[in-house]
mmCIF file of C-alpha atoms and ligand atoms in Angstrom:
data_model
loop_
_atom_site.group_PDB
_atom_site.id
_atom_site.type_symbol
_atom_site.label_atom_id
_atom_site.label_comp_id
_atom_site.label_asym_id
_atom_site.label_seq_id
_atom_site.Cartn_x
_atom_site.Cartn_y
_atom_site.Cartn_z
ATOM 1 C CA MET D 1 31.536 29.607 92.433
ATOM 2 C CA THR D 2 30.251 31.803 91.796
ATOM 3 C CA PRO D 3 27.256 31.200 88.960
ATOM 4 C CA ARG D 4 28.486 32.449 86.082
ATOM 5 C CA ALA D 5 26.300 35.671 84.878
ATOM 6 C CA HIS D 6 24.321 35.392 83.161
ATOM 7 C CA PRO D 7 24.216 37.825 79.860
ATOM 8 C CA ARG D 8 22.480 40.439 80.363
ATOM 9 C CA ASN D 9 22.438 42.040 76.629
ATOM 10 C CA ILE D 10 20.010 38.766 75.146
ATOM 11 C CA THR D 11 17.450 40.575 72.429
ATOM 12 C CA THR D 12 14.936 38.492 72.076
ATOM 13 C CA VAL D 13 13.238 39.374 68.736
ATOM 14 C CA ALA D 14 9.424 40.051 70.539
ATOM 15 C CA GLN D 15 11.325 41.886 72.826
ATOM 16 C CA HIS D 16 13.055 43.815 69.850
ATOM 17 C CA ILE D 17 9.349 44.129 68.132
ATOM 18 C CA ILE D 18 7.744 45.368 71.453
ATOM 19 C CA GLU D 19 10.890 48.202 72.094
ATOM 20 C CA GLN D 20 10.130 49.255 68.011
ATOM 21 C CA GLN D 21 6.049 48.948 68.496
ATOM 22 C CA ARG D 22 7.103 51.736 71.904
ATOM 23 C CA ALA D 23 9.277 53.899 69.743
ATOM 24 C CA HIS D 24 5.628 54.092 67.053
ATOM 25 C CA PRO D 25 2.448 54.269 69.418
ATOM 26 C CA THR D 26 0.574 53.386 66.343
ATOM 27 C CA ALA D 27 2.774 49.570 66.434
ATOM 28 C CA THR D 28 -0.396 46.939 67.757
ATOM 29 C CA GLY D 29 0.764 44.175 69.736
ATOM 30 C CA GLN D 30 -0.495 42.424 66.927
ATOM 31 C CA PHE D 31 2.077 42.620 65.346
ATOM 32 C CA SER D 32 5.284 40.341 67.072
ATOM 33 C CA TRP D 33 2.720 38.092 67.437
ATOM 34 C CA LEU D 34 2.652 37.137 63.761
ATOM 35 C CA LEU D 35 5.770 37.820 63.898
ATOM 36 C CA SER D 36 6.174 34.467 66.640
ATOM 37 C CA GLY D 37 4.750 32.612 64.316
ATOM 38 C CA ILE D 38 7.112 33.092 61.121
ATOM 39 C CA THR D 39 9.936 32.937 64.337
ATOM 40 C CA LEU D 40 8.816 29.516 64.990
ATOM 41 C CA ALA D 41 7.782 28.525 61.990
ATOM 42 C CA THR D 42 11.570 28.534 61.298
ATOM 43 C CA LYS D 43 13.363 26.989 63.884
ATOM 44 C CA ILE D 44 11.252 24.035 63.294
ATOM 45 C CA ILE D 45 12.208 23.927 59.213
ATOM 46 C CA GLU D 46 15.993 24.879 60.480
ATOM 47 C CA SER D 47 15.722 21.585 62.572
ATOM 48 C CA TYR D 48 14.640 19.460 59.615
ATOM 49 C CA VAL D 49 17.743 21.888 57.404
ATOM 50 C CA ARG D 50 20.223 20.607 59.788
ATOM 51 C CA ARG D 51 19.427 16.536 60.089
ATOM 52 C CA ALA D 52 18.427 16.733 55.915
ATOM 53 C CA GLY D 53 20.548 13.907 55.426
ATOM 54 C CA ILE D 54 18.987 11.790 58.224
ATOM 55 C CA ALA D 55 15.764 12.714 58.318
ATOM 56 C CA ASN D 56 14.777 11.630 54.772
ATOM 57 C CA VAL D 57 14.221 15.140 53.177
ATOM 58 C CA PHE D 58 16.673 15.040 50.476
ATOM 59 C CA GLY D 59 15.111 15.475 47.296
ATOM 60 C CA GLY D 60 11.882 15.923 45.775
ATOM 61 C CA THR D 61 8.510 14.739 45.631
ATOM 62 C CA GLY D 62 8.334 14.068 42.094
ATOM 63 C CA ASP D 63 5.490 16.547 41.500
ATOM 64 C CA GLU D 64 6.073 20.427 39.945
ATOM 65 C CA ASN D 65 4.667 23.163 41.881
ATOM 66 C CA VAL D 66 2.594 25.699 40.233
ATOM 67 C CA GLN D 67 6.170 27.980 39.380
ATOM 68 C CA GLY D 68 6.680 24.201 37.230
ATOM 69 C CA GLU D 69 9.962 23.221 38.970
ATOM 70 C CA GLN D 70 10.224 20.394 40.656
ATOM 71 C CA VAL D 71 8.975 20.151 44.525
ATOM 72 C CA GLN D 72 12.161 19.535 46.754
ATOM 73 C CA LYS D 73 10.133 17.231 49.576
ATOM 74 C CA LEU D 74 12.000 20.782 52.050
ATOM 75 C CA ASP D 75 9.591 22.508 50.205
ATOM 76 C CA VAL D 76 6.478 21.072 51.494
ATOM 77 C CA ILE D 77 7.853 20.776 54.557
ATOM 78 C CA ALA D 78 8.909 24.117 54.776
ATOM 79 C CA ASN D 79 5.248 25.019 53.377
ATOM 80 C CA GLU D 80 3.341 23.381 56.183
ATOM 81 C CA THR D 81 4.679 24.489 58.830
ATOM 82 C CA ILE D 82 4.587 28.371 58.693
ATOM 83 C CA LYS D 83 0.641 27.335 56.635
ATOM 84 C CA ARG D 84 0.724 25.862 60.369
ATOM 85 C CA CYS D 85 2.115 27.908 62.874
ATOM 86 C CA LEU D 86 1.154 30.912 61.003
ATOM 87 C CA GLY D 87 -2.497 29.612 60.464
ATOM 88 C CA TYR D 88 -4.015 30.357 63.598
ATOM 89 C CA ARG D 89 -2.434 32.927 64.406
ATOM 90 C CA GLY D 90 -6.116 34.928 64.123
ATOM 91 C CA ASN D 91 -5.020 38.603 63.075
ATOM 92 C CA ILE D 92 -3.266 36.879 59.465
ATOM 93 C CA GLY D 93 -6.321 36.803 56.279
ATOM 94 C CA ILE D 94 -4.797 35.848 53.203
ATOM 95 C CA LEU D 95 -1.427 33.787 53.052
ATOM 96 C CA VAL D 96 0.448 33.885 49.738
ATOM 97 C CA SER D 97 2.752 31.018 48.943
ATOM 98 C CA GLU D 98 5.476 29.711 47.058
ATOM 99 C CA GLU D 99 4.326 26.460 46.241
ATOM 100 C CA GLU D 100 0.808 27.576 45.878
ATOM 101 C CA ASP D 101 -1.690 28.198 42.823
ATOM 102 C CA GLU D 102 -3.598 30.778 44.934
ATOM 103 C CA PRO D 103 -3.953 32.248 47.914
ATOM 104 C CA ARG D 104 -5.358 30.888 50.859
ATOM 105 C CA VAL D 105 -7.652 32.953 52.728
ATOM 106 C CA ILE D 106 -7.409 31.858 56.580
ATOM 107 C CA GLN D 107 -10.053 34.080 57.881
ATOM 108 C CA ASN D 108 -13.651 34.977 55.658
ATOM 109 C CA LEU D 109 -12.164 38.436 54.201
ATOM 110 C CA LYS D 110 -14.279 40.241 56.944
ATOM 111 C CA GLY D 111 -13.008 39.024 59.411
ATOM 112 C CA ASP D 112 -10.256 40.353 61.668
ATOM 113 C CA GLY D 113 -7.831 38.828 60.302
ATOM 114 C CA ARG D 114 -5.844 42.250 59.491
ATOM 115 C CA TYR D 115 -2.470 40.669 57.896
ATOM 116 C CA VAL D 116 -1.436 39.705 55.079
ATOM 117 C CA VAL D 117 1.994 37.080 54.768
ATOM 118 C CA LEU D 118 3.884 36.371 51.413
ATOM 119 C CA PHE D 119 5.961 33.799 51.486
ATOM 120 C CA ASP D 120 8.743 31.367 50.231
ATOM 121 C CA PRO D 121 8.984 28.640 51.913
ATOM 122 C CA LEU D 122 12.278 26.813 51.144
ATOM 123 C CA ASP D 123 14.875 29.440 48.744
ATOM 124 C CA GLY D 124 18.460 27.868 46.810
ATOM 125 C CA SER D 125 16.410 24.620 46.359
ATOM 126 C CA SER D 126 18.528 23.249 44.529
ATOM 127 C CA ASN D 127 20.977 23.294 47.361
ATOM 128 C CA ILE D 128 19.379 21.661 49.572
ATOM 129 C CA ASP D 129 20.830 18.534 48.383
ATOM 130 C CA VAL D 130 24.162 19.924 48.694
ATOM 131 C CA ASN D 131 24.271 21.286 51.895
ATOM 132 C CA VAL D 132 24.437 24.618 50.777
ATOM 133 C CA SER D 133 22.756 27.779 52.470
ATOM 134 C CA ILE D 134 19.024 27.973 52.044
ATOM 135 C CA GLY D 135 16.657 29.861 53.669
ATOM 136 C CA THR D 136 12.985 30.778 54.053
ATOM 137 C CA ILE D 137 11.546 34.825 52.812
ATOM 138 C CA PHE D 138 8.778 36.740 53.898
ATOM 139 C CA SER D 139 6.261 40.014 53.206
ATOM 140 C CA VAL D 140 3.825 41.777 55.651
ATOM 141 C CA LEU D 141 1.429 43.639 54.096
ATOM 142 C CA ALA D 142 -2.248 44.646 55.489
ATOM 143 C CA LYS D 143 -5.390 43.763 53.835
ATOM 144 C CA ARG D 144 -6.654 46.798 52.134
ATOM 145 C CA ASP D 145 -9.517 48.820 53.652
ATOM 146 C CA ASP D 146 -10.957 50.073 50.318
ATOM 147 C CA VAL D 147 -11.899 46.949 49.105
ATOM 148 C CA TRP D 148 -15.455 45.163 48.983
ATOM 149 C CA PRO D 149 -16.074 41.875 51.970
ATOM 150 C CA GLY D 150 -17.331 40.667 48.818
ATOM 151 C CA GLU D 151 -14.647 41.324 46.496
ATOM 152 C CA GLY D 152 -11.446 37.922 46.793
ATOM 153 C CA PRO D 153 -8.220 38.498 48.587
ATOM 154 C CA GLU D 154 -6.747 39.122 44.440
ATOM 155 C CA LYS D 155 -6.808 42.837 45.623
ATOM 156 C CA HIS D 156 -4.911 42.922 48.968
ATOM 157 C CA VAL D 157 -2.219 40.197 48.082
ATOM 158 C CA LEU D 158 -1.583 42.832 44.659
ATOM 159 C CA GLN D 159 -0.270 45.654 46.332
ATOM 160 C CA PRO D 160 3.501 47.231 45.387
ATOM 161 C CA GLY D 161 6.413 46.838 47.754
ATOM 162 C CA LEU D 162 6.396 49.792 49.481
ATOM 163 C CA LYS D 163 3.038 48.658 51.326
ATOM 164 C CA GLN D 164 4.891 46.340 52.991
ATOM 165 C CA LEU D 165 4.563 46.462 56.517
ATOM 166 C CA ALA D 166 7.422 43.668 57.482
ATOM 167 C CA ALA D 167 10.226 41.793 55.267
ATOM 168 C CA GLY D 168 12.638 39.339 56.158
ATOM 169 C CA TYR D 169 14.696 36.353 56.105
ATOM 170 C CA VAL D 170 15.920 33.905 57.637
ATOM 171 C CA VAL D 171 19.459 31.983 55.608
ATOM 172 C CA TYR D 172 20.325 28.057 57.016
ATOM 173 C CA GLY D 173 23.967 28.893 56.601
ATOM 174 C CA SER D 174 26.936 28.497 58.516
ATOM 175 C CA SER D 175 24.417 29.869 61.397
ATOM 176 C CA THR D 176 20.578 30.366 61.129
ATOM 177 C CA VAL D 177 20.024 34.014 61.128
ATOM 178 C CA LEU D 178 17.077 36.092 61.233
ATOM 179 C CA ALA D 179 17.226 39.494 59.446
ATOM 180 C CA TYR D 180 14.001 41.723 58.762
ATOM 181 C CA THR D 181 12.585 45.446 59.248
ATOM 182 C CA THR D 182 9.459 47.208 59.386
ATOM 183 C CA GLY D 183 10.556 50.208 58.234
ATOM 184 C CA ASP D 184 12.889 51.186 60.639
ATOM 185 C CA GLY D 185 16.578 50.160 59.862
ATOM 186 C CA VAL D 186 17.272 45.936 59.498
ATOM 187 C CA HIS D 187 18.516 44.180 62.450
ATOM 188 C CA MET D 188 19.880 40.510 62.959
ATOM 189 C CA PHE D 189 20.036 37.778 65.058
ATOM 190 C CA THR D 190 21.287 34.348 65.026
ATOM 191 C CA LEU D 191 20.007 31.579 66.269
ATOM 192 C CA ASN D 192 21.312 30.346 70.045
ATOM 193 C CA PRO D 193 21.047 26.426 69.798
ATOM 194 C CA ASP D 194 21.506 26.563 72.883
ATOM 195 C CA ILE D 195 18.541 28.356 73.777
ATOM 196 C CA GLY D 196 16.766 27.965 71.079
ATOM 197 C CA ALA D 197 15.897 31.533 70.573
ATOM 198 C CA PHE D 198 17.280 34.363 68.290
ATOM 199 C CA VAL D 199 19.208 37.118 69.734
ATOM 200 C CA LEU D 200 19.825 40.294 68.675
ATOM 201 C CA HIS D 201 23.361 40.432 67.383
ATOM 202 C CA GLN D 202 22.998 43.921 65.105
ATOM 203 C CA GLU D 203 20.504 46.509 64.585
ATOM 204 C CA ARG D 204 20.478 48.851 61.981
ATOM 205 C CA VAL D 205 22.566 47.007 59.312
ATOM 206 C CA THR D 206 24.020 49.023 56.411
ATOM 207 C CA MET D 207 24.871 47.926 53.368
ATOM 208 C CA PRO D 208 28.142 49.628 52.079
ATOM 209 C CA ASP D 209 27.881 51.738 49.864
ATOM 210 C CA LYS D 210 29.593 50.002 47.548
ATOM 211 C CA GLY D 211 31.600 47.320 46.692
ATOM 212 C CA LYS D 212 33.085 45.572 44.394
ATOM 213 C CA THR D 213 31.675 41.674 43.487
ATOM 214 C CA TYR D 214 29.157 40.962 41.553
ATOM 215 C CA SER D 215 26.589 38.223 41.485
ATOM 216 C CA VAL D 216 25.253 36.588 38.892
ATOM 217 C CA ASN D 217 24.345 33.074 36.647
ATOM 218 C CA GLU D 218 26.364 33.943 34.033
ATOM 219 C CA ALA D 219 25.834 30.792 32.414
ATOM 220 C CA TYR D 220 23.247 32.873 30.948
ATOM 221 C CA ARG D 221 25.190 35.558 29.385
ATOM 222 C CA ALA D 222 24.485 35.382 25.660
ATOM 223 C CA SER D 223 20.978 36.097 26.521
ATOM 224 C CA PHE D 224 21.477 38.699 29.330
ATOM 225 C CA PRO D 225 20.402 42.607 27.626
ATOM 226 C CA ASP D 226 23.539 44.382 26.363
ATOM 227 C CA GLY D 227 23.535 46.530 28.957
ATOM 228 C CA VAL D 228 23.839 44.158 31.703
ATOM 229 C CA GLN D 229 26.826 42.766 29.202
ATOM 230 C CA ARG D 230 28.386 45.506 28.426
ATOM 231 C CA TYR D 231 28.331 46.020 32.843
ATOM 232 C CA LEU D 232 30.440 42.406 33.536
ATOM 233 C CA ASP D 233 33.037 42.933 30.807
ATOM 234 C CA TRP D 234 33.792 46.829 32.541
ATOM 235 C CA ALA D 235 33.409 44.528 36.058
ATOM 236 C CA LYS D 236 35.491 42.028 35.388
ATOM 237 C CA GLY D 237 38.137 45.351 33.552
ATOM 238 C CA GLU D 238 38.186 47.103 37.569
ATOM 239 C CA ASN D 239 39.610 43.406 39.106
ATOM 240 C CA TYR D 240 34.888 43.011 40.826
ATOM 241 C CA SER D 241 35.461 39.457 41.950
ATOM 242 C CA LEU D 242 32.859 37.613 41.441
ATOM 243 C CA ARG D 243 30.223 35.476 43.672
ATOM 244 C CA TYR D 244 27.373 33.607 42.641
ATOM 245 C CA ILE D 245 25.039 30.863 45.726
ATOM 246 C CA GLY D 246 22.152 30.077 44.080
ATOM 247 C CA SER D 247 20.152 31.199 47.086
ATOM 248 C CA LEU D 248 19.127 34.916 47.065
ATOM 249 C CA VAL D 249 18.904 34.357 50.003
ATOM 250 C CA ALA D 250 22.671 34.093 51.070
ATOM 251 C CA ASP D 251 24.260 36.215 47.554
ATOM 252 C CA PHE D 252 21.480 38.999 49.139
ATOM 253 C CA HIS D 253 22.732 38.124 53.300
ATOM 254 C CA ARG D 254 26.804 38.938 51.483
ATOM 255 C CA THR D 255 25.430 41.800 49.341
ATOM 256 C CA LEU D 256 23.874 43.384 52.533
ATOM 257 C CA LEU D 257 27.099 42.560 54.488
ATOM 258 C CA ARG D 258 29.999 43.176 52.257
ATOM 259 C CA GLY D 259 28.603 45.385 49.693
ATOM 260 C CA GLY D 260 28.296 44.608 45.796
ATOM 261 C CA VAL D 261 25.566 43.888 43.555
ATOM 262 C CA PHE D 262 23.314 41.055 42.569
ATOM 263 C CA LEU D 263 21.734 40.838 39.244
ATOM 264 C CA TYR D 264 19.216 38.455 38.236
ATOM 265 C CA PRO D 265 18.606 39.554 34.577
ATOM 266 C CA PRO D 266 15.671 38.759 32.236
ATOM 267 C CA THR D 267 16.850 36.115 30.135
ATOM 268 C CA LYS D 268 16.367 34.038 27.037
ATOM 269 C CA LYS D 269 14.665 31.238 29.975
ATOM 270 C CA SER D 270 13.001 33.480 31.651
ATOM 271 C CA PRO D 271 12.302 36.745 29.575
ATOM 272 C CA GLN D 272 10.528 38.570 32.919
ATOM 273 C CA GLY D 273 13.118 37.687 35.182
ATOM 274 C CA LYS D 274 13.647 34.033 36.926
ATOM 275 C CA LEU D 275 12.786 35.351 40.455
ATOM 276 C CA ARG D 276 9.262 36.569 41.703
ATOM 277 C CA LEU D 277 8.224 40.299 42.510
ATOM 278 C CA LEU D 278 5.257 39.288 45.762
ATOM 279 C CA TYR D 279 7.774 36.636 48.041
ATOM 280 C CA GLU D 280 11.157 37.132 47.007
ATOM 281 C CA ALA D 281 12.345 40.756 45.046
ATOM 282 C CA ASN D 282 10.394 42.805 47.641
ATOM 283 C CA PRO D 283 10.914 41.407 50.988
ATOM 284 C CA MET D 284 14.528 42.193 49.873
ATOM 285 C CA ALA D 285 13.773 45.514 47.708
ATOM 286 C CA PHE D 286 12.202 47.041 51.190
ATOM 287 C CA LEU D 287 15.536 45.517 52.944
ATOM 288 C CA ALA D 288 18.156 47.287 50.789
ATOM 289 C CA GLU D 289 16.433 50.528 51.024
ATOM 290 C CA GLN D 290 16.130 50.088 54.417
ATOM 291 C CA ALA D 291 20.236 49.575 54.618
ATOM 292 C CA GLY D 292 20.457 52.184 52.534
ATOM 293 C CA GLY D 293 21.277 50.097 49.475
ATOM 294 C CA ALA D 294 18.982 50.241 46.305
ATOM 295 C CA ALA D 295 16.632 47.734 44.092
ATOM 296 C CA THR D 296 15.616 47.939 40.531
ATOM 297 C CA ASP D 297 13.661 45.512 37.682
ATOM 298 C CA GLY D 298 16.673 47.285 35.524
ATOM 299 C CA ARG D 299 14.190 50.381 34.769
ATOM 300 C CA SER D 300 12.375 50.959 37.245
ATOM 301 C CA ARG D 301 12.433 51.006 41.563
ATOM 302 C CA VAL D 302 11.302 47.503 42.813
ATOM 303 C CA LEU D 303 9.568 48.533 45.412
ATOM 304 C CA GLU D 304 6.411 50.907 43.325
ATOM 305 C CA LYS D 305 6.129 47.698 40.804
ATOM 306 C CA VAL D 306 2.456 47.004 41.050
ATOM 307 C CA PRO D 307 1.823 43.567 40.679
ATOM 308 C CA ARG D 308 -0.593 41.714 38.851
ATOM 309 C CA GLU D 309 -0.465 38.756 39.291
ATOM 310 C CA MET D 310 0.597 36.281 42.078
ATOM 311 C CA HIS D 311 2.924 34.644 40.912
ATOM 312 C CA GLU D 312 4.372 37.826 38.879
ATOM 313 C CA ARG D 313 8.668 37.064 37.657
ATOM 314 C CA THR D 314 11.136 40.154 37.707
ATOM 315 C CA PRO D 315 14.204 41.402 36.501
ATOM 316 C CA LEU D 316 16.667 42.083 39.401
ATOM 317 C CA VAL D 317 18.963 44.536 40.357
ATOM 318 C CA ILE D 318 20.185 44.819 44.011
ATOM 319 C CA GLY D 319 23.462 46.200 45.856
ATOM 320 C CA SER D 320 25.016 49.015 46.786
ATOM 321 C CA GLN D 321 23.888 52.331 45.851
ATOM 322 C CA GLN D 322 26.626 52.648 43.614
ATOM 323 C CA GLU D 323 26.987 49.301 42.142
ATOM 324 C CA VAL D 324 22.914 49.924 41.609
ATOM 325 C CA ALA D 325 23.496 53.183 40.609
ATOM 326 C CA ARG D 326 26.085 51.644 37.645
ATOM 327 C CA VAL D 327 24.725 48.776 36.112
ATOM 328 C CA GLN D 328 21.801 51.152 35.399
ATOM 329 C CA GLU D 329 24.568 53.578 33.155
ATOM 330 C CA PHE D 330 24.477 50.759 30.980
ATOM 331 C CA LEU D 331 21.609 49.711 30.795
ATOM 332 C CA SER D 332 20.695 52.942 30.005
ATOM 333 C CA ALA D 333 23.961 53.576 27.501
ATOM 334 C CA GLY D 334 21.519 51.643 24.884
ATOM 335 C CA SER D 335 20.070 48.165 25.925
HETATM 336 P P1 AHG B 401 13.529 28.872 44.927
HETATM 337 O O1 AHG B 401 14.532 27.794 45.874
HETATM 338 O O2 AHG B 401 12.141 29.437 45.987
HETATM 339 O O3 AHG B 401 12.859 29.010 43.472
HETATM 340 O O4 AHG B 401 14.339 30.052 44.639
HETATM 341 C C1 AHG B 401 14.986 30.199 43.445
HETATM 342 C C2 AHG B 401 16.346 31.345 43.279
HETATM 343 C C3 AHG B 401 17.463 32.227 43.766
HETATM 344 O O5 AHG B 401 17.278 31.306 45.258
HETATM 345 C C4 AHG B 401 18.067 31.693 43.137
HETATM 346 O O6 AHG B 401 18.661 33.181 43.523
HETATM 347 C C5 AHG B 401 17.514 31.398 41.760
HETATM 348 O O7 AHG B 401 16.830 31.122 42.260
HETATM 349 C C6 AHG B 401 19.497 30.726 41.220
HETATM 350 O O8 AHG B 401 18.567 31.026 40.012
HETATM 351 P P2 AHG B 401 19.405 30.002 38.925
HETATM 352 O O9 AHG B 401 19.553 28.574 39.574
HETATM 353 O O10 AHG B 401 19.071 29.917 37.463
HETATM 354 O O11 AHG B 401 20.851 30.896 38.837
HETATM 355 MN MN1 MN B 402 13.083 31.380 46.192
HETATM 356 MN MN1 MN B 403 11.329 28.404 47.027
#
């Protein structure tokens, strides 16, 4: 019996990045080395997620993080895993994590660690114990070249989302999917557990320019801006569906593939919105725009916002062009 031919069309993330970089002579192999650190970390995290119940990683640690949120055991594991996998890549200078109070300078700022990697190690932590999709989000910047070496890391970190070199996420769902962009389209990979590699399954993913699905936590409706409340009434009248998972990565992944709009507006509890600009809104906004969608804070383009502090929060309206524009219409018709 002839042996089964090895499937010809396996493209791993590393191969894909190198092919992408061939199209951009200025890019160096440095970037594929950085991204392989991220994919390694997410494969380790995935191995915990898949057996959380028996790996004793359910539940909280009893600690509170800088966000004032209860830290889950898997938050800590994911955070430590990413720091370990990225900490020795040699070309990363600064790490910024949702779970850390301050930026972590890995190399002295004069060093050749030219990249800044910002991440939400585990997004959707409230869903861990009930086996609902969760994820990891990352964003990559280059250190600025106009900052004195003696200055601290802040200026390298507090750059607008337009400066991102790359962004992506891994959603630990019914399958484990990596989506990333380096500014040349959004590409998706599925983790093949048989070979332990992310394998390309879709290039240049485009978001439908409309979709009759809105995604918001309506429990907070009473404290949403009036314009948002009027939009929600309109959408119901147009027979939109509501889908809300409570993990940004999962809600965004559905919106990216099916169209629609995800909203986390300002609320009484979170007057600036709940989601963090640097490592949640910016990477998702980069991906959304690369796929032909849009992302605003209800007033301006997310990617143009100049961050003032590391864990700054922002309202977020993200999804199909036409759906985001519709929300904007209701907001500008008097909030
Ligand atoms: P994280 O687990 O990293 O803190 O993020 C949770 C975020 C985001 O994933 C999700 O969209 C949002 O919290 C849900 O918030 P509510 O529970 O307030 O709806
Ligand atoms: Mn998150
Ligand atoms: Mn998180």
